[in-house]
């Protein structure tokens, strides 16, 4: 995983200077300026002054409309109360009262229509309000995106490498940030590293400076992946081993590590590998057979036992766990459990057809085309269910920031690749793993 993180760090350095990421930073500056100038209620510029005046006029029209609506509702209540209290009302009075109620209601509706027409047609106030909301959210998302802590790819290199890893069988541990692999899965990926590297190298033109750097880097990483896979396979083997075989593989690995990652500092596990594993192998002539992996499953059992009792007292927890365990051994409980197990056990279900996550409103929106409107000759897309609005030219950026759906050009790079087999491409697309976080 340290190797994996170093590769992503290198590719992020390349993508940080990409046109895509530079444009994103430029858009952040533009959006901030628009919010602080043209869409500000406190600035004195011509656009801001017009926006402020239009807003004040609309607020006045809305106040008038609300006043008329309250008067109409009050008149209607008074007439309804009279109808309930009086047994008979002369037809002339009835007609006059009903006419007054209808006229008051129509006048209130007309006032609201006037305010709406002012916002939509007479001015661009509605557009500016929606634009303000859309820009405010876009600014917040971009501020998070440009931070070093952001997990979203900054360009095609990061994305293509992660997509390629998924294509060769990587299963990422999302609770560790999204880029970590299990030991077994990591070994599988190392054995197929050449395919992933070949695909990632296509993210920039071969003749470009970025393309040359990526290809030189991955040439070193290929050798490191090969030596690392060989070393890990040796260490996980259940067979007896000797220190010379281990030292040969360790020496090859460390040379490849220093060549590919000269600036990467040694970490605790690497220190353990270099200085302590050899002593263990010398003494016992084995390593894989007594590794921690064999008994790490006990953690799941311990967690399950803890869940049987929520008490903070160790004594009470032991008593509760023991009582529940003893209860399961009762004949009547065992008979009921056996009956339930037989009744609920049947033919295994097939695999589920998973779809891309739509947990958020924006994620659901992004699976379909946004509604497009044209204002002043420029196209905009509506977001937040029509309550917000941003320029259509920012659509790909908005999708990436809200749902991690990457730009079509990046996906085309993946789909046009001859490195990853078609069956693996279909599998990734069907599970939604192509749109990576």
CSV table of C-alpha atoms in Angstrom, one decimal:
chain,number,residue,atom,x,y,z
A,1,UNK,CA,0.0,0.0,0.0
A,2,UNK,CA,3.0,2.3,0.5
A,3,UNK,CA,4.0,1.5,-3.0
A,4,UNK,CA,0.5,2.2,-4.2
A,5,UNK,CA,0.3,5.5,-2.4
A,6,UNK,CA,3.7,6.6,-3.8
A,7,UNK,CA,2.4,5.9,-7.4
A,8,UNK,CA,-0.7,7.9,-6.8
A,9,UNK,CA,1.3,10.7,-5.2
A,10,UNK,CA,3.6,10.8,-8.3
A,11,UNK,CA,0.6,10.8,-10.7
A,12,UNK,CA,-1.1,13.5,-8.6
A,13,UNK,CA,2.0,15.7,-9.0
A,14,UNK,CA,1.7,15.2,-12.8
A,15,UNK,CA,-2.0,15.9,-12.8
A,16,UNK,CA,-1.7,19.0,-10.6
A,17,UNK,CA,-0.2,20.7,-13.6
A,18,UNK,CA,-2.8,19.4,-16.0
A,19,UNK,CA,-5.0,21.6,-18.1
A,20,UNK,CA,-8.0,20.2,-16.3
A,21,UNK,CA,-6.8,21.1,-12.8
A,22,UNK,CA,-5.4,24.5,-13.8
A,23,UNK,CA,-8.8,25.2,-15.4
A,24,UNK,CA,-10.5,24.1,-12.1
A,25,UNK,CA,-8.4,26.6,-10.1
A,26,UNK,CA,-9.1,29.3,-12.6
A,27,UNK,CA,-12.9,28.6,-12.4
A,28,UNK,CA,-12.7,28.9,-8.6
A,29,UNK,CA,-11.2,32.4,-9.0
A,30,UNK,CA,-13.8,33.4,-11.6
A,31,UNK,CA,-16.7,32.1,-9.5
A,32,UNK,CA,-15.4,33.8,-6.3
A,33,UNK,CA,-15.1,37.1,-8.2
A,34,UNK,CA,-18.6,36.8,-9.6
A,35,UNK,CA,-20.0,36.1,-6.2
A,36,UNK,CA,-18.1,39.0,-4.6
A,37,UNK,CA,-18.8,41.5,-7.4
A,38,UNK,CA,-21.8,40.9,-9.8
A,39,UNK,CA,-23.9,38.8,-7.4
A,40,UNK,CA,-23.0,40.8,-4.3
A,41,UNK,CA,-25.6,42.9,-2.5
A,42,UNK,CA,-23.0,45.1,-0.9
A,43,UNK,CA,-20.8,46.1,-3.9
A,44,UNK,CA,-21.2,49.4,-5.9
A,45,UNK,CA,-20.4,48.1,-9.4
A,46,UNK,CA,-23.0,48.5,-12.2
A,47,UNK,CA,-24.0,44.8,-12.2
A,48,UNK,CA,-24.2,44.5,-8.4
A,49,UNK,CA,-26.2,47.8,-8.2
A,50,UNK,CA,-28.7,46.6,-10.9
A,51,UNK,CA,-29.0,43.2,-9.1
A,52,UNK,CA,-29.6,45.0,-5.8
A,53,UNK,CA,-32.2,47.3,-7.3
A,54,UNK,CA,-34.1,44.5,-9.0
A,55,UNK,CA,-34.1,42.5,-5.8
A,56,UNK,CA,-35.5,45.4,-3.8
A,57,UNK,CA,-38.2,46.0,-6.4
A,58,UNK,CA,-39.2,42.3,-6.4
A,59,UNK,CA,-39.3,42.3,-2.6
A,60,UNK,CA,-41.7,45.4,-2.7
A,61,UNK,CA,-43.9,43.6,-5.3
A,62,UNK,CA,-44.0,40.5,-3.1
A,63,UNK,CA,-44.9,42.5,0.0
A,64,UNK,CA,-47.8,44.2,-1.9
A,65,UNK,CA,-48.9,40.8,-3.2
A,66,UNK,CA,-48.8,39.2,0.3
A,67,UNK,CA,-50.9,42.2,1.7
A,68,UNK,CA,-53.5,41.7,-1.0
A,69,UNK,CA,-53.5,38.0,-0.3
A,70,UNK,CA,-54.1,38.5,3.4
A,71,UNK,CA,-57.0,40.9,2.6
A,72,UNK,CA,-58.5,38.5,0.2
A,73,UNK,CA,-58.3,35.6,2.7
A,74,UNK,CA,-59.8,37.7,5.5
A,75,UNK,CA,-62.7,38.8,3.2
A,76,UNK,CA,-63.3,35.1,2.3
A,77,UNK,CA,-63.3,34.1,6.0
A,78,UNK,CA,-65.8,36.8,6.9
A,79,UNK,CA,-68.1,35.8,4.1
A,80,UNK,CA,-67.8,32.1,5.0
A,81,UNK,CA,-68.6,32.9,8.7
A,82,UNK,CA,-71.7,34.9,7.6
A,83,UNK,CA,-72.9,31.9,5.5
A,84,UNK,CA,-72.5,29.6,8.5
A,85,UNK,CA,-74.3,31.9,11.0
A,86,UNK,CA,-77.2,33.3,8.9
A,87,UNK,CA,-79.9,31.1,7.6
A,88,UNK,CA,-80.9,33.2,4.7
A,89,UNK,CA,-79.1,36.0,2.8
A,90,UNK,CA,-80.7,38.1,0.1
A,91,UNK,CA,-79.6,37.2,-3.4
A,92,UNK,CA,-78.4,40.7,-4.2
A,93,UNK,CA,-76.2,40.8,-1.1
A,94,UNK,CA,-74.9,37.3,-1.8
A,95,UNK,CA,-74.0,38.2,-5.4
A,96,UNK,CA,-72.3,41.4,-4.3
A,97,UNK,CA,-70.3,39.6,-1.5
A,98,UNK,CA,-69.2,36.7,-3.8
A,99,UNK,CA,-68.1,39.2,-6.5
A,100,UNK,CA,-66.0,41.1,-3.9
A,101,UNK,CA,-64.3,37.9,-2.8
A,102,UNK,CA,-63.6,36.8,-6.4
A,103,UNK,CA,-62.2,40.3,-7.2
A,104,UNK,CA,-60.0,40.3,-4.1
A,105,UNK,CA,-58.7,36.9,-4.9
A,106,UNK,CA,-58.0,37.8,-8.6
A,107,UNK,CA,-56.2,41.0,-7.5
A,108,UNK,CA,-53.9,39.1,-5.2
A,109,UNK,CA,-53.1,36.5,-7.9
A,110,UNK,CA,-52.4,39.3,-10.3
A,111,UNK,CA,-50.0,40.9,-7.9
A,112,UNK,CA,-48.1,37.7,-7.4
A,113,UNK,CA,-48.0,37.2,-11.2
A,114,UNK,CA,-46.6,40.7,-11.5
A,115,UNK,CA,-43.8,39.9,-9.0
A,116,UNK,CA,-43.0,36.7,-10.8
A,117,UNK,CA,-43.0,38.4,-14.2
A,118,UNK,CA,-40.7,41.0,-12.9
A,119,UNK,CA,-38.2,38.3,-11.7
A,120,UNK,CA,-38.5,36.2,-14.8
A,121,UNK,CA,-39.1,38.5,-17.8
A,122,UNK,CA,-38.7,42.2,-16.9
A,123,UNK,CA,-35.3,41.5,-15.3
A,124,UNK,CA,-32.9,38.6,-14.8
A,125,UNK,CA,-33.5,38.4,-11.1
A,126,UNK,CA,-34.7,34.8,-11.1
A,127,UNK,CA,-31.7,33.8,-13.1
A,128,UNK,CA,-29.3,35.7,-10.8
A,129,UNK,CA,-30.8,34.2,-7.7
A,130,UNK,CA,-30.4,30.7,-9.1
A,131,UNK,CA,-27.0,31.5,-10.3
A,132,UNK,CA,-26.0,32.8,-6.9
A,133,UNK,CA,-27.0,29.5,-5.3
A,134,UNK,CA,-25.3,27.4,-7.9
A,135,UNK,CA,-22.1,29.4,-7.8
A,136,UNK,CA,-22.0,29.3,-4.0
A,137,UNK,CA,-22.2,25.5,-4.0
A,138,UNK,CA,-19.7,25.2,-6.9
A,139,UNK,CA,-17.2,27.5,-5.0
A,140,UNK,CA,-17.5,25.3,-1.9
A,141,UNK,CA,-16.9,22.1,-3.9
A,142,UNK,CA,-13.9,23.6,-5.7
A,143,UNK,CA,-12.4,24.8,-2.5
A,144,UNK,CA,-12.5,21.2,-1.2
A,145,UNK,CA,-11.2,19.8,-4.6
A,146,UNK,CA,-8.1,21.9,-4.7
A,147,UNK,CA,-7.0,20.9,-1.2
A,148,UNK,CA,-4.2,18.2,-0.9
A,149,UNK,CA,-6.6,16.1,1.2
A,150,UNK,CA,-9.1,15.7,-1.6
A,151,UNK,CA,-9.4,12.1,-2.9
A,152,UNK,CA,-10.8,13.1,-6.3
A,153,UNK,CA,-8.5,12.7,-9.3
A,154,UNK,CA,-6.9,15.9,-10.6
A,155,UNK,CA,-6.4,14.6,-14.1
A,156,UNK,CA,-6.4,11.6,-16.4
A,157,UNK,CA,-3.3,9.9,-14.9
A,158,UNK,CA,-4.7,9.4,-11.4
A,159,UNK,CA,-8.0,8.2,-12.8
A,160,UNK,CA,-6.6,5.9,-15.5
A,161,UNK,CA,-4.3,4.2,-13.1
A,162,UNK,CA,-7.0,3.5,-10.6
A,163,UNK,CA,-9.4,2.3,-13.3
A,164,UNK,CA,-6.7,0.1,-14.6
A,165,UNK,CA,-6.1,-1.4,-11.2
A,166,UNK,CA,-9.8,-2.2,-10.9
A,167,UNK,CA,-9.5,-3.7,-14.4
A,168,UNK,CA,-6.8,-6.2,-13.2
A,169,UNK,CA,-8.8,-7.1,-10.1
A,170,UNK,CA,-8.1,-4.5,-7.4
A,171,UNK,CA,-10.6,-4.3,-4.6
A,172,UNK,CA,-10.0,-1.1,-2.6
A,173,UNK,CA,-10.6,-0.8,1.1
A,174,UNK,CA,-12.8,2.3,1.1
A,175,UNK,CA,-12.6,2.8,4.9
A,176,UNK,CA,-8.8,3.5,4.5
A,177,UNK,CA,-9.3,6.3,2.1
A,178,UNK,CA,-10.1,4.3,-1.1
A,179,UNK,CA,-6.6,3.3,-2.3
A,180,UNK,CA,-5.5,0.5,0.1
A,181,UNK,CA,-5.6,-3.2,-0.8
A,182,UNK,CA,-5.6,-6.4,1.2
A,183,UNK,CA,-2.3,-8.4,1.1
A,184,UNK,CA,-3.7,-11.1,-1.1
A,185,UNK,CA,-5.4,-8.7,-3.4
A,186,UNK,CA,-2.3,-6.6,-3.5
A,187,UNK,CA,-0.2,-9.5,-4.6
A,188,UNK,CA,-2.7,-10.3,-7.4
A,189,UNK,CA,-2.4,-6.7,-8.5
A,190,UNK,CA,1.4,-6.8,-8.4
A,191,UNK,CA,1.4,-9.8,-10.7
A,192,UNK,CA,-0.7,-7.9,-13.2
A,193,UNK,CA,1.0,-4.6,-12.6
A,194,UNK,CA,2.4,-4.4,-16.1
A,195,UNK,CA,-1.1,-4.2,-17.7
A,196,UNK,CA,-2.2,-1.4,-15.3
A,197,UNK,CA,1.0,0.5,-15.9
A,198,UNK,CA,0.6,0.2,-19.7
A,199,UNK,CA,-2.9,1.6,-19.5
A,200,UNK,CA,-1.9,4.5,-17.2
A,201,UNK,CA,0.9,5.4,-19.6
A,202,UNK,CA,-1.7,6.3,-22.2
A,203,UNK,CA,-3.1,9.1,-20.1
A,204,UNK,CA,-0.7,11.6,-21.7
A,205,UNK,CA,0.8,11.7,-25.2
A,206,UNK,CA,4.0,9.8,-25.4
A,207,UNK,CA,5.9,12.8,-26.9
A,208,UNK,CA,4.8,15.2,-24.1
A,209,UNK,CA,6.9,16.0,-21.1
A,210,UNK,CA,4.3,14.4,-18.8
A,211,UNK,CA,4.1,11.3,-20.9
A,212,UNK,CA,7.9,10.8,-20.8
A,213,UNK,CA,8.0,11.3,-17.0
A,214,UNK,CA,5.2,8.8,-16.5
A,215,UNK,CA,6.7,6.2,-18.8
A,216,UNK,CA,10.2,6.5,-17.1
A,217,UNK,CA,8.6,6.2,-13.7
A,218,UNK,CA,6.5,3.1,-14.5
A,219,UNK,CA,9.5,1.4,-16.1
A,220,UNK,CA,11.1,1.5,-12.7
A,221,UNK,CA,7.8,0.6,-11.0
A,222,UNK,CA,7.4,-2.5,-13.1
A,223,UNK,CA,10.6,-4.0,-11.8
A,224,UNK,CA,9.7,-3.0,-8.3
A,225,UNK,CA,6.3,-4.7,-8.6
A,226,UNK,CA,7.9,-7.8,-9.9
A,227,UNK,CA,10.4,-8.0,-7.1
A,228,UNK,CA,7.8,-7.1,-4.5
A,229,UNK,CA,5.4,-9.9,-5.7
A,230,UNK,CA,8.3,-12.4,-5.6
A,231,UNK,CA,9.3,-11.3,-2.1
A,232,UNK,CA,5.7,-11.4,-0.7
A,233,UNK,CA,5.1,-14.8,-2.4
A,234,UNK,CA,8.2,-16.2,-0.7
A,235,UNK,CA,7.2,-14.8,2.7
A,236,UNK,CA,3.6,-16.1,2.5
A,237,UNK,CA,4.7,-19.6,1.5
A,238,UNK,CA,3.8,-22.4,3.9
A,239,UNK,CA,7.1,-24.2,3.0
A,240,UNK,CA,10.3,-24.2,5.0
A,241,UNK,CA,12.8,-21.6,3.9
A,242,UNK,CA,16.3,-20.4,4.5
A,243,UNK,CA,17.9,-17.0,5.1
A,244,UNK,CA,19.9,-16.9,1.9
A,245,UNK,CA,16.9,-17.3,-0.3
A,246,UNK,CA,15.2,-14.5,1.6
A,247,UNK,CA,18.2,-12.2,1.5
A,248,UNK,CA,18.5,-12.6,-2.3
A,249,UNK,CA,14.9,-11.6,-2.8
A,250,UNK,CA,15.1,-8.8,-0.2
A,251,UNK,CA,18.2,-7.4,-1.9
A,252,UNK,CA,16.5,-7.3,-5.3
A,253,UNK,CA,13.4,-5.6,-3.8
A,254,UNK,CA,15.3,-2.9,-1.9
A,255,UNK,CA,17.4,-2.0,-5.0
A,256,UNK,CA,14.2,-1.7,-7.0
A,257,UNK,CA,12.6,0.3,-4.2
A,258,UNK,CA,15.4,2.8,-4.0
A,259,UNK,CA,15.6,3.2,-7.8
A,260,UNK,CA,11.8,3.8,-8.2
A,261,UNK,CA,11.1,5.7,-5.0
A,262,UNK,CA,14.4,7.4,-3.9
A,263,UNK,CA,12.5,10.1,-1.9
A,264,UNK,CA,10.2,7.7,-0.1
A,265,UNK,CA,11.2,7.4,3.5
A,266,UNK,CA,11.4,4.0,5.1
A,267,UNK,CA,8.5,3.1,7.4
A,268,UNK,CA,8.0,0.7,10.3
A,269,UNK,CA,7.0,-2.4,8.4
A,270,UNK,CA,9.9,-1.9,5.9
A,271,UNK,CA,12.3,-1.6,8.9
A,272,UNK,CA,10.8,-4.8,10.3
A,273,UNK,CA,11.3,-6.5,7.0
A,274,UNK,CA,14.9,-5.4,6.7
A,275,UNK,CA,16.2,-6.0,10.2
A,276,UNK,CA,13.9,-8.5,12.0
A,277,UNK,CA,12.4,-11.0,9.6
A,278,UNK,CA,15.8,-12.4,8.8
A,279,UNK,CA,16.5,-13.2,12.4
A,280,UNK,CA,13.2,-15.1,12.7
A,281,UNK,CA,13.9,-17.1,9.5
A,282,UNK,CA,17.4,-18.0,10.7
A,283,UNK,CA,16.0,-19.3,14.0
A,284,UNK,CA,12.9,-21.1,12.8
A,285,UNK,CA,13.5,-21.8,9.1
A,286,UNK,CA,10.0,-20.5,8.2
A,287,UNK,CA,7.9,-17.4,8.1
A,288,UNK,CA,4.5,-17.8,6.3
A,289,UNK,CA,3.3,-20.7,8.5
A,290,UNK,CA,3.4,-18.5,11.6
A,291,UNK,CA,2.4,-15.1,10.2
A,292,UNK,CA,-0.3,-13.1,11.8
A,293,UNK,CA,-2.8,-13.7,9.0
A,294,UNK,CA,-3.6,-17.2,10.4
A,295,UNK,CA,-5.1,-15.9,13.6
A,296,UNK,CA,-6.3,-12.4,12.6
A,297,UNK,CA,-9.8,-13.8,12.1
A,298,UNK,CA,-10.1,-14.0,15.9
A,299,UNK,CA,-10.8,-10.2,15.8
A,300,UNK,CA,-14.1,-10.8,14.1
A,301,UNK,CA,-15.1,-13.4,16.8
A,302,UNK,CA,-14.0,-11.0,19.6
A,303,UNK,CA,-16.1,-8.2,18.0
A,304,UNK,CA,-19.1,-10.5,17.8
A,305,UNK,CA,-18.7,-11.5,21.5
A,306,UNK,CA,-18.5,-7.8,22.5
A,307,UNK,CA,-21.8,-7.1,20.6
A,308,UNK,CA,-23.5,-9.7,22.8
A,309,UNK,CA,-23.2,-7.4,25.8
A,310,UNK,CA,-23.0,-3.6,25.8
A,311,UNK,CA,-22.0,-3.4,29.4
A,312,UNK,CA,-18.8,-1.5,30.2
A,313,UNK,CA,-18.0,-3.9,33.1
A,314,UNK,CA,-15.9,-6.9,32.0
A,315,UNK,CA,-17.5,-9.1,34.7
A,316,UNK,CA,-21.0,-8.3,33.5
A,317,UNK,CA,-20.0,-8.8,29.9
A,318,UNK,CA,-18.6,-12.3,30.7
A,319,UNK,CA,-21.8,-13.2,32.7
A,320,UNK,CA,-24.1,-12.0,29.8
A,321,UNK,CA,-22.0,-13.8,27.1
A,322,UNK,CA,-21.9,-17.0,29.2
A,323,UNK,CA,-25.6,-16.9,29.9
A,324,UNK,CA,-26.5,-16.4,26.2
A,325,UNK,CA,-24.1,-19.2,25.2
A,326,UNK,CA,-25.7,-21.6,27.8
A,327,UNK,CA,-29.2,-20.7,26.6
A,328,UNK,CA,-28.4,-21.7,23.1
A,329,UNK,CA,-27.5,-25.2,24.4
A,330,UNK,CA,-31.0,-25.9,25.8
A,331,UNK,CA,-32.8,-28.7,23.9
A,332,UNK,CA,-35.9,-26.6,23.1
A,333,UNK,CA,-33.8,-23.7,21.8
A,334,UNK,CA,-31.6,-26.1,19.7
A,335,UNK,CA,-34.7,-27.7,18.2
A,336,UNK,CA,-36.2,-24.4,17.3
A,337,UNK,CA,-32.9,-23.1,15.8
A,338,UNK,CA,-32.6,-26.3,13.8
A,339,UNK,CA,-36.1,-26.0,12.5
A,340,UNK,CA,-35.6,-22.4,11.5
A,341,UNK,CA,-32.3,-23.1,9.8
A,342,UNK,CA,-33.8,-25.9,7.7
A,343,UNK,CA,-36.8,-23.7,6.7
A,344,UNK,CA,-34.7,-20.7,5.8
A,345,UNK,CA,-31.9,-22.5,3.9
A,346,UNK,CA,-32.6,-23.1,0.3
A,347,UNK,CA,-31.0,-22.7,-3.1
A,348,UNK,CA,-28.4,-20.0,-3.2
A,349,UNK,CA,-29.4,-16.8,-5.0
A,350,UNK,CA,-27.5,-15.6,-8.1
A,351,UNK,CA,-25.4,-12.5,-8.1
A,352,UNK,CA,-27.1,-9.2,-7.8
A,353,UNK,CA,-27.0,-6.7,-10.6
A,354,UNK,CA,-25.5,-3.7,-8.9
A,355,UNK,CA,-25.9,-0.2,-10.2
A,356,UNK,CA,-24.0,3.1,-9.6
A,357,UNK,CA,-24.8,4.6,-6.2
A,358,UNK,CA,-27.6,7.2,-6.2
A,359,UNK,CA,-27.5,8.0,-2.5
A,360,UNK,CA,-27.6,11.8,-3.0
A,361,UNK,CA,-30.0,14.0,-5.0
A,362,UNK,CA,-27.0,15.2,-7.1
A,363,UNK,CA,-25.9,11.6,-7.8
A,364,UNK,CA,-29.4,10.8,-9.1
A,365,UNK,CA,-29.4,13.9,-11.2
A,366,UNK,CA,-26.1,13.2,-12.8
A,367,UNK,CA,-27.2,9.8,-14.1
A,368,UNK,CA,-29.5,11.8,-16.4
A,369,UNK,CA,-29.0,14.9,-18.5
A,370,UNK,CA,-29.4,18.2,-16.7
A,371,UNK,CA,-32.2,20.6,-17.9
A,372,UNK,CA,-30.6,23.3,-20.0
A,373,UNK,CA,-31.8,26.9,-20.3
A,374,UNK,CA,-30.5,29.8,-22.4
A,375,UNK,CA,-30.2,33.2,-20.9
A,376,UNK,CA,-28.6,36.1,-22.8
A,377,UNK,CA,-27.3,33.7,-25.5
A,378,UNK,CA,-25.4,31.5,-22.9
A,379,UNK,CA,-26.5,28.0,-21.9
A,380,UNK,CA,-26.9,27.1,-18.3
A,381,UNK,CA,-27.8,23.8,-16.5
A,382,UNK,CA,-30.2,23.7,-13.6
A,383,UNK,CA,-29.1,21.9,-10.4
A,384,UNK,CA,-30.7,21.3,-7.0
A,385,UNK,CA,-33.9,20.3,-8.7
A,386,UNK,CA,-34.1,23.6,-10.6
A,387,UNK,CA,-33.3,25.8,-7.6
A,388,UNK,CA,-29.7,26.5,-8.6
A,389,UNK,CA,-28.0,27.2,-12.0
A,390,UNK,CA,-24.5,27.1,-13.3
A,391,UNK,CA,-23.0,27.6,-16.9
A,392,UNK,CA,-23.2,24.5,-19.0
A,393,UNK,CA,-19.5,24.7,-19.7
A,394,UNK,CA,-18.9,23.7,-16.1
A,395,UNK,CA,-21.1,20.5,-16.4
A,396,UNK,CA,-18.3,18.0,-16.5
A,397,UNK,CA,-16.6,19.6,-13.5
A,398,UNK,CA,-19.9,19.7,-11.5
A,399,UNK,CA,-20.5,16.0,-12.2
A,400,UNK,CA,-17.0,15.1,-10.9
A,401,UNK,CA,-17.3,17.2,-7.8
A,402,UNK,CA,-20.8,16.0,-6.9
A,403,UNK,CA,-20.8,12.4,-8.0
A,404,UNK,CA,-17.3,11.5,-9.1
A,405,UNK,CA,-18.5,10.9,-12.7
A,406,UNK,CA,-15.3,11.7,-14.5
A,407,UNK,CA,-15.1,13.7,-17.7
A,408,UNK,CA,-16.1,11.8,-20.9
A,409,UNK,CA,-12.6,12.2,-22.3
A,410,UNK,CA,-11.1,10.2,-19.4
A,411,UNK,CA,-13.7,7.5,-19.8
A,412,UNK,CA,-13.0,7.3,-23.6
A,413,UNK,CA,-9.4,6.7,-22.7
A,414,UNK,CA,-10.5,3.7,-20.7
A,415,UNK,CA,-12.9,2.4,-23.2
A,416,UNK,CA,-10.5,2.7,-26.2
A,417,UNK,CA,-7.7,0.9,-24.3
A,418,UNK,CA,-6.5,-2.4,-25.8
A,419,UNK,CA,-4.7,-3.2,-22.6
A,420,UNK,CA,-7.8,-4.1,-20.5
A,421,UNK,CA,-10.0,-7.0,-21.9
A,422,UNK,CA,-13.5,-6.2,-22.9
A,423,UNK,CA,-15.0,-8.5,-20.3
A,424,UNK,CA,-13.3,-6.6,-17.5
A,425,UNK,CA,-14.4,-3.3,-19.0
A,426,UNK,CA,-18.0,-4.5,-19.0
A,427,UNK,CA,-17.7,-5.7,-15.4
A,428,UNK,CA,-16.3,-2.4,-14.2
A,429,UNK,CA,-19.0,-0.3,-16.1
A,430,UNK,CA,-21.9,-2.6,-14.8
A,431,UNK,CA,-20.9,-2.2,-11.2
A,432,UNK,CA,-20.3,1.5,-11.4
A,433,UNK,CA,-16.6,1.2,-10.4
A,434,UNK,CA,-15.5,3.1,-13.5
A,435,UNK,CA,-16.7,6.3,-11.8
A,436,UNK,CA,-14.2,6.3,-9.0
A,437,UNK,CA,-14.1,8.4,-5.8
